[in-house]
């Protein structure tokens, strides 16, 4: 068997390298890039915060319908619309309730959602229920804990 000299090996390697470069140039561009990264799923805390924002938006929709009513007859007329909104809110609430808040942002989001729903009716000291009034006080303090700019991030519809 014959041995190859350096003068014979280097041109052969160069030709092989050039052939590889030429083949790469002819390849489709999508084969040259890395595979796209899969979108990461939201964490349970991110999902909780998004659900709380959605609940708050629903509550604003309910309030908007109520604002159009001045008489009992008008309230009766919009009752089907309100029932549909309440059903949507109930579904969102069930999802919120199923997710445990594990960070301050999650707790604040839940407190803000409840405060949006309550409108001060149950959390008031005037309600006569001291335990509920205390819960309301705790929730208001919890909401106040977060920096205002972060609260706007969490629930822009309330901030």
C-alpha positions as MATLAB code, in Angstrom:
seq = 'XXXXXXXXXXXXXXXXXXXXXXXXXXXXXXXXXXXXXXXXXXXXXXXXXXXXXXXXXXXXXXXXXXXXXXXXXXXXXXXXXXXXXXXXXXXXXXXXXXXXXXXXXXXXXXXXXXXXXXXXXXXXXXXXXXXXXXXXXXXXXXXXXXXXXXXXXXXXXXX';
ca = [
       0.000    0.000    0.000;
       1.298    3.383   -0.930;
       1.657    6.167    1.697;
       0.440    9.680    1.002;
       2.668   12.695    1.344;
       1.702   16.068    2.824;
       1.584   17.511   -0.687;
      -1.127   15.025   -1.588;
      -3.119   15.159    1.696;
      -3.560   18.951    2.052;
      -5.082   19.507   -1.408;
      -7.437   16.573   -0.800;
      -8.531   18.028    2.564;
      -8.937   21.482    0.996;
     -11.127   20.069   -1.755;
     -13.263   18.260    0.812;
     -13.659   21.445    2.864;
     -14.600   23.473   -0.208;
     -17.164   20.862   -1.202;
     -18.712   21.110    2.289;
     -18.871   24.902    2.098;
     -20.465   24.742   -1.325;
     -23.031   22.197   -0.115;
     -23.874   24.409    2.861;
     -24.428   27.346    0.537;
     -26.942   25.338   -1.483;
     -28.824   24.159    1.602;
     -32.158   25.726    2.456;
     -31.789   28.587    4.928;
     -34.198   27.003    7.415;
     -31.897   24.001    7.747;
     -29.016   26.227    8.793;
     -30.742   27.848   11.767;
     -31.372   26.343   15.145;
     -34.780   24.921   15.837;
     -37.126   27.549   17.271;
     -37.503   27.392   21.003;
     -40.841   26.161   22.200;
     -42.852   28.738   24.102;
     -42.741   28.019   27.765;
     -46.071   27.461   29.446;
     -47.126   30.063   31.975;
     -46.458   29.209   35.585;
     -49.420   28.670   37.866;
     -48.709   32.064   39.439;
     -48.750   33.781   36.024;
     -51.978   31.968   35.195;
     -53.462   33.065   38.537;
     -52.571   36.709   37.909;
     -54.019   36.572   34.377;
     -57.243   35.037   35.703;
     -57.516   37.749   38.358;
     -57.103   40.423   35.672;
     -59.787   38.707   33.599;
     -62.095   38.553   36.637;
     -61.587   42.277   37.255;
     -62.411   43.048   33.602;
     -65.580   40.960   33.941;
     -66.534   42.875   37.072;
     -66.106   46.153   35.190;
     -68.439   44.761   32.504;
     -71.016   43.895   35.179;
     -70.701   47.385   36.655;
     -71.155   48.937   33.214;
     -74.411   47.038   32.714;
     -75.636   48.057   36.171;
     -74.767   51.680   35.413;
     -77.264   51.717   32.528;
     -80.147   50.819   34.851;
     -82.147   53.456   36.643;
     -85.413   51.607   37.120;
     -86.514   48.142   38.157;
     -87.848   47.523   34.649;
     -84.465   48.334   33.150;
     -82.815   45.932   35.578;
     -85.258   43.200   34.550;
     -84.474   43.893   30.894;
     -80.717   43.416   31.359;
     -81.056   40.414   33.676;
     -80.215   37.832   30.948;
     -77.070   39.776   30.064;
     -76.064   39.941   33.730;
     -76.738   36.241   34.216;
     -74.375   35.448   31.314;
     -71.696   37.699   32.819;
     -72.170   36.133   36.256;
     -71.777   32.675   34.736;
     -68.492   33.699   33.107;
     -67.315   35.238   36.370;
     -68.184   32.033   38.230;
     -66.059   29.964   35.846;
     -63.129   32.349   36.261;
     -63.589   32.383   40.035;
     -63.523   28.574   40.167;
     -60.200   28.610   38.321;
     -58.786   31.322   40.596;
     -59.867   29.396   43.664;
     -58.142   26.243   42.398;
     -54.726   27.947   42.095;
     -52.769   28.561   45.262;
     -50.964   31.904   45.424;
     -47.293   31.299   46.208;
     -45.852   34.796   45.836;
     -46.769   38.272   47.001;
     -47.858   39.116   43.444;
     -50.281   36.198   43.478;
     -51.737   37.179   46.849;
     -52.104   40.779   45.735;
     -53.811   39.704   42.505;
     -56.339   37.635   44.461;
     -56.970   40.458   46.915;
     -57.487   42.933   44.064;
     -59.928   40.598   42.325;
     -61.956   40.251   45.502;
     -61.854   43.979   46.180;
     -63.115   44.631   42.635;
     -66.001   42.230   43.193;
     -66.876   43.402   46.694;
     -67.187   47.145   46.026;
     -67.011   47.649   49.805;
     -70.312   45.919   50.572;
     -68.959   43.066   52.687;
     -65.650   44.442   53.834;
     -67.094   47.551   55.435;
     -67.025   48.043   59.209;
     -70.646   49.106   58.843;
     -71.632   45.595   57.732;
     -71.692   44.510   61.384;
     -69.465   41.520   60.676;
     -66.210   42.243   62.446;
     -64.518   39.122   61.110;
     -65.301   40.082   57.529;
     -64.299   43.678   58.182;
     -60.943   42.416   59.522;
     -60.437   40.273   56.419;
     -61.208   43.357   54.341;
     -58.690   45.380   56.307;
     -56.020   42.704   55.808;
     -56.759   42.594   52.094;
     -56.523   46.362   51.716;
     -53.168   46.336   53.515;
     -51.990   43.468   51.309;
     -52.944   45.395   48.183;
     -51.077   48.444   49.508;
     -47.898   46.372   50.107;
     -46.980   46.148   46.450;
     -45.288   49.049   44.693;
     -47.767   51.008   42.597;
     -45.965   50.339   39.314;
     -46.057   46.583   39.949;
     -49.753   46.764   40.758;
     -50.392   48.420   37.420;
     -48.563   45.493   35.839;
     -50.632   42.954   37.746;
     -54.074   44.399   37.206;
     -53.931   47.416   34.906;
     -57.698   47.827   34.965;
     -57.729   48.718   38.685;
     -54.396   50.521   39.188;
];
